[in-house]
PDB file of C-alpha atoms in Angstrom:
ATOM      1  CA  MET A   1     -21.960 -53.063  39.445  1.00 43.00           C
ATOM      2  CA  SER A   2     -22.786 -56.624  38.333  1.00 46.00           C
ATOM      3  CA  THR A   3     -25.339 -57.364  35.598  1.00 46.00           C
ATOM      4  CA  PHE A   4     -27.612 -59.001  38.183  1.00 46.00           C
ATOM      5  CA  ARG A   5     -27.389 -55.980  40.467  1.00 51.00           C
ATOM      6  CA  ARG A   6     -28.181 -53.604  37.595  1.00 48.00           C
ATOM      7  CA  GLN A   7     -31.259 -55.642  36.727  1.00 50.00           C
ATOM      8  CA  GLU A   8     -32.357 -55.451  40.372  1.00 52.00           C
ATOM      9  CA  VAL A   9     -31.997 -51.662  40.277  1.00 46.00           C
ATOM     10  CA  ASP A  10     -33.966 -51.454  37.003  1.00 49.00           C
ATOM     11  CA  ASP A  11     -36.772 -53.587  38.455  1.00 51.00           C
ATOM     12  CA  TRP A  12     -36.843 -51.490  41.628  1.00 44.00           C
ATOM     13  CA  LEU A  13     -36.998 -48.209  39.680  1.00 47.00           C
ATOM     14  CA  ARG A  14     -39.804 -49.572  37.530  1.00 50.00           C
ATOM     15  CA  ARG A  15     -41.821 -50.448  40.636  1.00 47.00           C
ATOM     16  CA  VAL A  16     -41.209 -47.340  42.741  1.00 41.00           C
ATOM     17  CA  LEU A  17     -41.231 -44.724  39.964  1.00 49.00           C
ATOM     18  CA  PRO A  18     -44.261 -45.574  37.799  1.00 60.00           C
ATOM     19  CA  GLY A  19     -45.237 -42.828  35.378  1.00 77.00           C
ATOM     20  CA  ARG A  20     -41.764 -41.264  35.489  1.00 81.00           C
ATOM     21  CA  CYS A  21     -39.541 -40.324  32.550  1.00 87.00           C
ATOM     22  CA  LEU A  22     -36.508 -42.582  32.218  1.00 84.00           C
ATOM     23  CA  PHE A  23     -34.307 -39.619  31.283  1.00 87.00           C
ATOM     24  CA  CYS A  24     -35.291 -36.833  33.716  1.00 87.00           C
ATOM     25  CA  LEU A  25     -37.743 -38.480  36.195  1.00 84.00           C
ATOM     26  CA  ALA A  26     -40.448 -35.935  35.333  1.00 87.00           C
ATOM     27  CA  ASP A  27     -44.051 -37.092  34.993  1.00 86.00           C
ATOM     28  CA  SER A  28     -44.813 -39.089  31.852  1.00 84.00           C
ATOM     29  CA  GLU A  29     -48.197 -39.789  30.314  1.00 80.00           C
ATOM     30  CA  GLY A  30     -49.970 -42.687  28.692  1.00 78.00           C
ATOM     31  CA  GLY A  31     -47.703 -45.325  30.201  1.00 77.00           C
ATOM     32  CA  ARG A  32     -44.744 -44.182  28.094  1.00 83.00           C
ATOM     33  CA  PRO A  33     -41.253 -44.309  29.674  1.00 86.00           C
ATOM     34  CA  TRP A  34     -40.437 -40.726  28.642  1.00 89.00           C
ATOM     35  CA  CYS A  35     -41.853 -37.231  28.967  1.00 90.00           C
ATOM     36  CA  GLU A  36     -42.729 -35.154  25.919  1.00 92.00           C
ATOM     37  CA  ALA A  37     -39.802 -32.747  26.405  1.00 94.00           C
ATOM     38  CA  CYS A  38     -37.174 -35.498  26.577  1.00 93.00           C
ATOM     39  CA  PHE A  39     -38.761 -37.372  23.667  1.00 93.00           C
ATOM     40  CA  ALA A  40     -38.597 -34.265  21.474  1.00 94.00           C
ATOM     41  CA  ALA A  41     -34.993 -33.554  22.519  1.00 95.00           C
ATOM     42  CA  LEU A  42     -33.661 -36.991  21.541  1.00 95.00           C
ATOM     43  CA  PRO A  43     -31.221 -37.063  18.569  1.00 94.00           C
ATOM     44  CA  TRP A  44     -33.726 -38.188  15.940  1.00 94.00           C
ATOM     45  CA  ASN A  45     -32.274 -39.243  12.601  1.00 92.00           C
ATOM     46  CA  HIS A  46     -34.902 -37.481  10.474  1.00 87.00           C
ATOM     47  CA  THR A  47     -32.568 -35.996   7.851  1.00 87.00           C
ATOM     48  CA  ALA A  48     -30.655 -38.998   6.556  1.00 91.00           C
ATOM     49  CA  CYS A  49     -29.775 -40.775   3.328  1.00 93.00           C
ATOM     50  CA  PRO A  50     -32.872 -42.875   2.557  1.00 93.00           C
ATOM     51  CA  ARG A  51     -30.708 -45.699   1.227  1.00 94.00           C
ATOM     52  CA  CYS A  52     -28.170 -46.173   4.037  1.00 94.00           C
ATOM     53  CA  GLY A  53     -29.525 -44.017   6.895  1.00 93.00           C
ATOM     54  CA  GLU A  54     -26.351 -41.970   7.297  1.00 91.00           C
ATOM     55  CA  PRO A  55     -27.119 -38.531   8.784  1.00 89.00           C
ATOM     56  CA  GLN A  56     -26.997 -35.872   6.067  1.00 85.00           C
ATOM     57  CA  PRO A  57     -25.977 -32.327   7.043  1.00 73.00           C
ATOM     58  CA  GLY A  58     -26.659 -29.110   5.180  1.00 67.00           C
ATOM     59  CA  ARG A  59     -28.114 -29.088   1.685  1.00 61.00           C
ATOM     60  CA  ALA A  60     -27.631 -32.851   1.247  1.00 61.00           C
ATOM     61  CA  ARG A  61     -30.265 -33.583   3.904  1.00 66.00           C
ATOM     62  CA  GLY A  62     -32.650 -36.367   2.909  1.00 70.00           C
ATOM     63  CA  ARG A  63     -30.961 -37.147  -0.426  1.00 85.00           C
ATOM     64  CA  VAL A  64     -29.259 -40.373  -1.459  1.00 92.00           C
ATOM     65  CA  CYS A  65     -25.631 -39.909  -0.461  1.00 90.00           C
ATOM     66  CA  GLY A  66     -22.720 -40.060  -2.864  1.00 89.00           C
ATOM     67  CA  ARG A  67     -21.448 -43.299  -1.361  1.00 90.00           C
ATOM     68  CA  CYS A  68     -24.745 -45.073  -2.096  1.00 93.00           C
ATOM     69  CA  LEU A  69     -24.813 -43.647  -5.622  1.00 94.00           C
ATOM     70  CA  ARG A  70     -21.348 -45.089  -6.256  1.00 94.00           C
ATOM     71  CA  ARG A  71     -21.901 -48.433  -4.527  1.00 92.00           C
ATOM     72  CA  PRO A  72     -25.532 -49.144  -3.578  1.00 95.00           C
ATOM     73  CA  PRO A  73     -25.985 -51.530  -0.639  1.00 95.00           C
ATOM     74  CA  ALA A  74     -27.825 -54.813  -1.085  1.00 96.00           C
ATOM     75  CA  PHE A  75     -30.821 -53.463   0.839  1.00 97.00           C
ATOM     76  CA  ASP A  76     -33.248 -50.998  -0.783  1.00 97.00           C
ATOM     77  CA  ARG A  77     -34.028 -48.609   2.052  1.00 95.00           C
ATOM     78  CA  THR A  78     -33.037 -47.846   5.623  1.00 95.00           C
ATOM     79  CA  ARG A  79     -35.128 -46.692   8.569  1.00 94.00           C
ATOM     80  CA  VAL A  80     -33.023 -45.671  11.556  1.00 95.00           C
ATOM     81  CA  ALA A  81     -34.853 -43.930  14.361  1.00 92.00           C
ATOM     82  CA  LEU A  82     -32.027 -42.125  16.164  1.00 96.00           C
ATOM     83  CA  ARG A  83     -28.416 -41.039  16.033  1.00 95.00           C
ATOM     84  CA  TYR A  84     -26.015 -42.825  18.341  1.00 95.00           C
ATOM     85  CA  GLU A  85     -25.357 -39.888  20.656  1.00 94.00           C
ATOM     86  CA  ASP A  86     -25.822 -38.755  24.256  1.00 91.00           C
ATOM     87  CA  GLU A  87     -28.757 -40.412  26.046  1.00 92.00           C
ATOM     88  CA  VAL A  88     -29.278 -42.892  23.205  1.00 95.00           C
ATOM     89  CA  ALA A  89     -25.657 -44.105  23.384  1.00 95.00           C
ATOM     90  CA  ALA A  90     -25.888 -44.477  27.169  1.00 93.00           C
ATOM     91  CA  LEU A  91     -29.169 -46.385  26.891  1.00 93.00           C
ATOM     92  CA  MET A  92     -27.725 -48.697  24.222  1.00 94.00           C
ATOM     93  CA  GLN A  93     -24.652 -49.446  26.318  1.00 93.00           C
ATOM     94  CA  ARG A  94     -26.837 -50.325  29.315  1.00 91.00           C
ATOM     95  CA  PHE A  95     -28.782 -52.714  27.098  1.00 92.00           C
ATOM     96  CA  LYS A  96     -25.892 -54.366  25.221  1.00 89.00           C
ATOM     97  CA  PHE A  97     -23.227 -54.613  27.901  1.00 87.00           C
ATOM     98  CA  HIS A  98     -25.261 -54.734  31.126  1.00 86.00           C
ATOM     99  CA  ALA A  99     -28.324 -56.636  29.840  1.00 86.00           C
ATOM    100  CA  SER A 100     -30.781 -54.057  31.175  1.00 87.00           C
ATOM    101  CA  PRO A 101     -34.295 -55.204  30.211  1.00 87.00           C
ATOM    102  CA  ARG A 102     -35.751 -51.761  30.872  1.00 84.00           C
ATOM    103  CA  ALA A 103     -33.222 -50.110  28.545  1.00 89.00           C
ATOM    104  CA  GLY A 104     -34.030 -52.710  25.883  1.00 91.00           C
ATOM    105  CA  ALA A 105     -37.772 -52.163  26.221  1.00 90.00           C
ATOM    106  CA  VAL A 106     -37.317 -48.395  25.824  1.00 91.00           C
ATOM    107  CA  LEU A 107     -35.146 -48.909  22.728  1.00 93.00           C
ATOM    108  CA  VAL A 108     -37.840 -51.093  21.145  1.00 93.00           C
ATOM    109  CA  ALA A 109     -40.473 -48.426  21.859  1.00 91.00           C
ATOM    110  CA  LEU A 110     -38.260 -45.684  20.399  1.00 93.00           C
ATOM    111  CA  LEU A 111     -37.586 -47.768  17.296  1.00 92.00           C
ATOM    112  CA  GLU A 112     -41.307 -48.298  16.795  1.00 90.00           C
ATOM    113  CA  ALA A 113     -41.978 -44.578  17.273  1.00 89.00           C
ATOM    114  CA  GLY A 114     -39.276 -43.564  14.795  1.00 86.00           C
ATOM    115  CA  CYS A 115     -39.959 -46.122  12.061  1.00 82.00           C
ATOM    116  CA  ARG A 116     -43.688 -45.837  11.526  1.00 79.00           C
ATOM    117  CA  LEU A 117     -44.794 -47.548   8.311  1.00 78.00           C
ATOM    118  CA  PRO A 118     -47.283 -46.083   5.841  1.00 74.00           C
ATOM    119  CA  PRO A 119     -50.495 -48.137   5.476  1.00 73.00           C
ATOM    120  CA  GLY A 120     -50.058 -51.179   3.264  1.00 75.00           C
ATOM    121  CA  GLU A 121     -46.255 -51.270   3.527  1.00 77.00           C
ATOM    122  CA  ALA A 122     -45.849 -53.785   6.333  1.00 84.00           C
ATOM    123  CA  PRO A 123     -43.051 -56.287   5.636  1.00 93.00           C
ATOM    124  CA  GLN A 124     -43.785 -59.981   5.466  1.00 96.00           C
ATOM    125  CA  ALA A 125     -40.894 -61.096   7.667  1.00 97.00           C
ATOM    126  CA  LEU A 126     -38.421 -59.705  10.182  1.00 97.00           C
ATOM    127  CA  LEU A 127     -34.865 -61.019  10.602  1.00 98.00           C
ATOM    128  CA  ALA A 128     -32.402 -59.923  13.267  1.00 97.00           C
ATOM    129  CA  VAL A 129     -28.676 -59.607  12.636  1.00 94.00           C
ATOM    130  CA  PRO A 130     -27.495 -62.653  14.604  1.00 91.00           C
ATOM    131  CA  LEU A 131     -24.508 -63.012  16.866  1.00 85.00           C
ATOM    132  CA  HIS A 132     -22.331 -66.071  16.433  1.00 74.00           C
ATOM    133  CA  PRO A 133     -23.285 -68.605  19.174  1.00 70.00           C
ATOM    134  CA  HIS A 134     -19.823 -68.262  20.726  1.00 74.00           C
ATOM    135  CA  ARG A 135     -20.194 -64.470  20.956  1.00 71.00           C
ATOM    136  CA  ALA A 136     -23.735 -64.785  22.330  1.00 68.00           C
ATOM    137  CA  ARG A 137     -22.519 -67.129  25.075  1.00 73.00           C
ATOM    138  CA  GLN A 138     -19.782 -64.656  26.004  1.00 73.00           C
ATOM    139  CA  ARG A 139     -22.236 -61.767  26.222  1.00 73.00           C
ATOM    140  CA  GLY A 140     -24.966 -63.796  27.853  1.00 76.00           C
ATOM    141  CA  PHE A 141     -27.672 -63.040  25.283  1.00 81.00           C
ATOM    142  CA  ASP A 142     -28.199 -62.175  21.612  1.00 88.00           C
ATOM    143  CA  GLN A 143     -29.295 -58.528  21.726  1.00 90.00           C
ATOM    144  CA  GLY A 144     -30.502 -58.442  18.108  1.00 91.00           C
ATOM    145  CA  ARG A 145     -32.720 -61.457  18.623  1.00 92.00           C
ATOM    146  CA  TRP A 146     -34.057 -59.966  21.880  1.00 93.00           C
ATOM    147  CA  LEU A 147     -35.049 -56.732  20.102  1.00 95.00           C
ATOM    148  CA  ALA A 148     -36.523 -58.561  17.106  1.00 95.00           C
ATOM    149  CA  GLU A 149     -38.727 -60.843  19.206  1.00 94.00           C
ATOM    150  CA  ARG A 150     -40.303 -57.875  20.948  1.00 93.00           C
ATOM    151  CA  LEU A 151     -40.647 -55.749  17.824  1.00 93.00           C
ATOM    152  CA  SER A 152     -42.209 -58.695  15.988  1.00 93.00           C
ATOM    153  CA  ALA A 153     -44.828 -59.025  18.734  1.00 92.00           C
ATOM    154  CA  ARG A 154     -45.544 -55.265  18.808  1.00 89.00           C
ATOM    155  CA  LEU A 155     -45.923 -54.895  15.027  1.00 90.00           C
ATOM    156  CA  GLY A 156     -47.335 -58.324  14.175  1.00 91.00           C
ATOM    157  CA  ILE A 157     -44.511 -59.131  11.725  1.00 94.00           C
ATOM    158  CA  PRO A 158     -43.529 -62.822  11.471  1.00 96.00           C
ATOM    159  CA  LEU A 159     -40.017 -63.533  12.712  1.00 96.00           C
ATOM    160  CA  ARG A 160     -37.556 -65.551  10.612  1.00 97.00           C
ATOM    161  CA  ARG A 161     -34.123 -66.793  11.652  1.00 94.00           C
ATOM    162  CA  ALA A 162     -30.694 -66.017  10.228  1.00 95.00           C
ATOM    163  CA  TRP A 163     -27.470 -67.743  11.293  1.00 91.00           C
ATOM    164  CA  ARG A 164     -23.969 -66.378  11.612  1.00 87.00           C
ATOM    165  CA  HIS A 165     -21.844 -69.406  10.753  1.00 78.00           C
ATOM    166  CA  ARG A 166     -18.478 -67.598  10.899  1.00 64.00           C
ATOM    167  CA  ASP A 167     -17.311 -65.974  14.132  1.00 60.00           C
ATOM    168  CA  THR A 168     -15.914 -62.884  12.433  1.00 61.00           C
ATOM    169  CA  PRO A 169     -13.390 -60.630  14.164  1.00 52.00           C
ATOM    170  CA  SER A 170     -14.648 -57.367  15.648  1.00 53.00           C
ATOM    171  CA  GLN A 171     -15.500 -54.621  13.157  1.00 49.00           C
ATOM    172  CA  ARG A 172     -14.066 -51.933  15.432  1.00 56.00           C
ATOM    173  CA  GLY A 173     -11.227 -50.013  13.815  1.00 53.00           C
ATOM    174  CA  LEU A 174     -11.852 -51.382  10.306  1.00 50.00           C
ATOM    175  CA  ASP A 175     -12.576 -49.134   7.340  1.00 52.00           C
ATOM    176  CA  ARG A 176     -15.583 -49.736   5.083  1.00 57.00           C
ATOM    177  CA  ARG A 177     -13.759 -51.949   2.587  1.00 57.00           C
ATOM    178  CA  ARG A 178     -12.257 -54.172   5.296  1.00 55.00           C
ATOM    179  CA  ARG A 179     -15.617 -54.395   7.095  1.00 56.00           C
ATOM    180  CA  ARG A 180     -17.228 -55.739   3.902  1.00 54.00           C
ATOM    181  CA  GLY A 181     -14.429 -58.276   3.439  1.00 52.00           C
ATOM    182  CA  ASN A 182     -14.630 -59.334   7.076  1.00 57.00           C
ATOM    183  CA  LEU A 183     -18.320 -60.251   6.687  1.00 69.00           C
ATOM    184  CA  ARG A 184     -18.274 -61.869   3.244  1.00 68.00           C
ATOM    185  CA  GLY A 185     -20.160 -65.171   3.457  1.00 72.00           C
ATOM    186  CA  ALA A 186     -20.732 -64.835   7.214  1.00 81.00           C
ATOM    187  CA  PHE A 187     -24.532 -65.332   7.200  1.00 91.00           C
ATOM    188  CA  ARG A 188     -26.926 -68.085   6.206  1.00 92.00           C
ATOM    189  CA  VAL A 189     -30.679 -67.732   5.738  1.00 95.00           C
ATOM    190  CA  ASP A 190     -32.864 -70.724   4.965  1.00 91.00           C
ATOM    191  CA  GLY A 191     -35.361 -69.983   2.216  1.00 83.00           C
ATOM    192  CA  PRO A 192     -37.594 -69.432   0.655  1.00 96.00           C
ATOM    193  CA  LEU A 193     -38.157 -65.984   2.139  1.00 97.00           C
ATOM    194  CA  PRO A 194     -41.209 -63.878   1.282  1.00 97.00           C
ATOM    195  CA  GLU A 195     -40.853 -60.991  -1.136  1.00 96.00           C
ATOM    196  CA  ARG A 196     -40.663 -58.124   1.424  1.00 96.00           C
ATOM    197  CA  VAL A 197     -38.425 -58.461   4.480  1.00 97.00           C
ATOM    198  CA  VAL A 198     -36.910 -56.206   7.132  1.00 97.00           C
ATOM    199  CA  LEU A 199     -33.483 -56.721   8.686  1.00 98.00           C
ATOM    200  CA  LEU A 200     -32.942 -55.429  12.220  1.00 97.00           C
ATOM    201  CA  ASP A 201     -29.743 -54.362  13.983  1.00 95.00           C
ATOM    202  CA  ASP A 202     -29.237 -52.412  17.185  1.00 95.00           C
ATOM    203  CA  VAL A 203     -26.608 -49.912  15.977  1.00 94.00           C
ATOM    204  CA  MET A 204     -25.742 -49.261  12.325  1.00 94.00           C
ATOM    205  CA  THR A 205     -22.237 -47.937  11.649  1.00 89.00           C
ATOM    206  CA  THR A 206     -21.229 -48.332   7.988  1.00 87.00           C
ATOM    207  CA  GLY A 207     -24.029 -50.747   7.066  1.00 91.00           C
ATOM    208  CA  ALA A 208     -21.579 -53.539   6.135  1.00 90.00           C
ATOM    209  CA  THR A 209     -23.216 -56.083   8.465  1.00 91.00           C
ATOM    210  CA  LEU A 210     -26.717 -55.391   7.168  1.00 95.00           C
ATOM    211  CA  ASP A 211     -25.393 -55.427   3.597  1.00 94.00           C
ATOM    212  CA  ALA A 212     -23.911 -58.912   4.097  1.00 93.00           C
ATOM    213  CA  LEU A 213     -27.151 -60.194   5.646  1.00 96.00           C
ATOM    214  CA  ALA A 214     -29.184 -58.615   2.822  1.00 96.00           C
ATOM    215  CA  ARG A 215     -27.127 -60.534   0.262  1.00 95.00           C
ATOM    216  CA  ALA A 216     -27.897 -63.788   2.065  1.00 95.00           C
ATOM    217  CA  CYS A 217     -31.601 -62.846   2.090  1.00 97.00           C
ATOM    218  CA  ARG A 218     -31.597 -62.180  -1.659  1.00 97.00           C
ATOM    219  CA  ARG A 219     -30.090 -65.612  -2.231  1.00 95.00           C
ATOM    220  CA  ALA A 220     -32.979 -66.987  -0.133  1.00 97.00           C
ATOM    221  CA  GLY A 221     -35.598 -65.290  -2.341  1.00 97.00           C
ATOM    222  CA  ALA A 222     -36.258 -61.835  -0.832  1.00 97.00           C
ATOM    223  CA  GLU A 223     -36.822 -59.090  -3.403  1.00 97.00           C
ATOM    224  CA  GLU A 224     -37.537 -55.939  -1.342  1.00 96.00           C
ATOM    225  CA  ILE A 225     -35.295 -55.507   1.684  1.00 97.00           C
ATOM    226  CA  GLU A 226     -35.330 -52.744   4.281  1.00 96.00           C
ATOM    227  CA  ALA A 227     -32.668 -52.274   6.947  1.00 97.00           C
ATOM    228  CA  TRP A 228     -33.860 -51.046  10.348  1.00 97.00           C
ATOM    229  CA  ALA A 229     -31.770 -50.041  13.331  1.00 97.00           C
ATOM    230  CA  VAL A 230     -32.375 -48.268  16.600  1.00 96.00           C
ATOM    231  CA  ALA A 231     -29.466 -45.873  16.100  1.00 96.00           C
ATOM    232  CA  ARG A 232     -26.937 -44.749  13.472  1.00 95.00           C
ATOM    233  CA  THR A 233     -23.460 -43.533  14.232  1.00 90.00           C
ATOM    234  CA  PRO A 234     -22.897 -39.903  13.227  1.00 77.00           C
ATOM    235  CA  LEU A 235     -21.151 -39.106   9.966  1.00 64.00           C
ATOM    236  CA  GLU A 236     -17.801 -38.322  11.563  1.00 59.00           C
ATOM    237  CA  LEU A 237     -17.781 -41.624  13.503  1.00 50.00           C
ATOM    238  CA  SER A 238     -18.765 -44.004  10.674  1.00 49.00           C
TER     239      SER A 238
END
């Protein structure tokens, strides 16, 4: 099915099925695109390393992982709402590869629901992980920028721009060390940045992309940096 046709189907479903859960088509409440049962059943990333967001099984749950103790990332904390599994993976693929606006809107709402900030801890700027312009033209849109614009409006966080000035090869199939090398010097951020900033990506795998962007942000003046993502790949897939 073409991207245009998928968008037509999304628009039609939104019109003819108001108040219905996106996942099971049961009744939803309060204008939300999900029902309470499906929302609770999503693969939430509650027990994760607070530094890198990697899901932590067993007794390690919620502690800083050994990898971050050995080599801390350039960002200080990670908030990742969900694990990249099941319905979340399907929703993300509809958004990234078929440009579904409804899937994107649901992902933004889930990110907001899973990354609630304590009072007084709002960041001063939000930066999306950018695609290289060549890659964005191939895909038809920059999904990180799309998410960031909507999250910025929902949370009232000013949006700042980062640039990817090297069209780096795909990260797929690379180990952590090669991912870091692949992204070295790939990003530019014009400063000065405020003290507290948040970096946003759609899916976080090893954190190498956010680490490279965080280093560029520190060079531009940021001092406290959080990494946010909609979903994190499970431990065995990172």
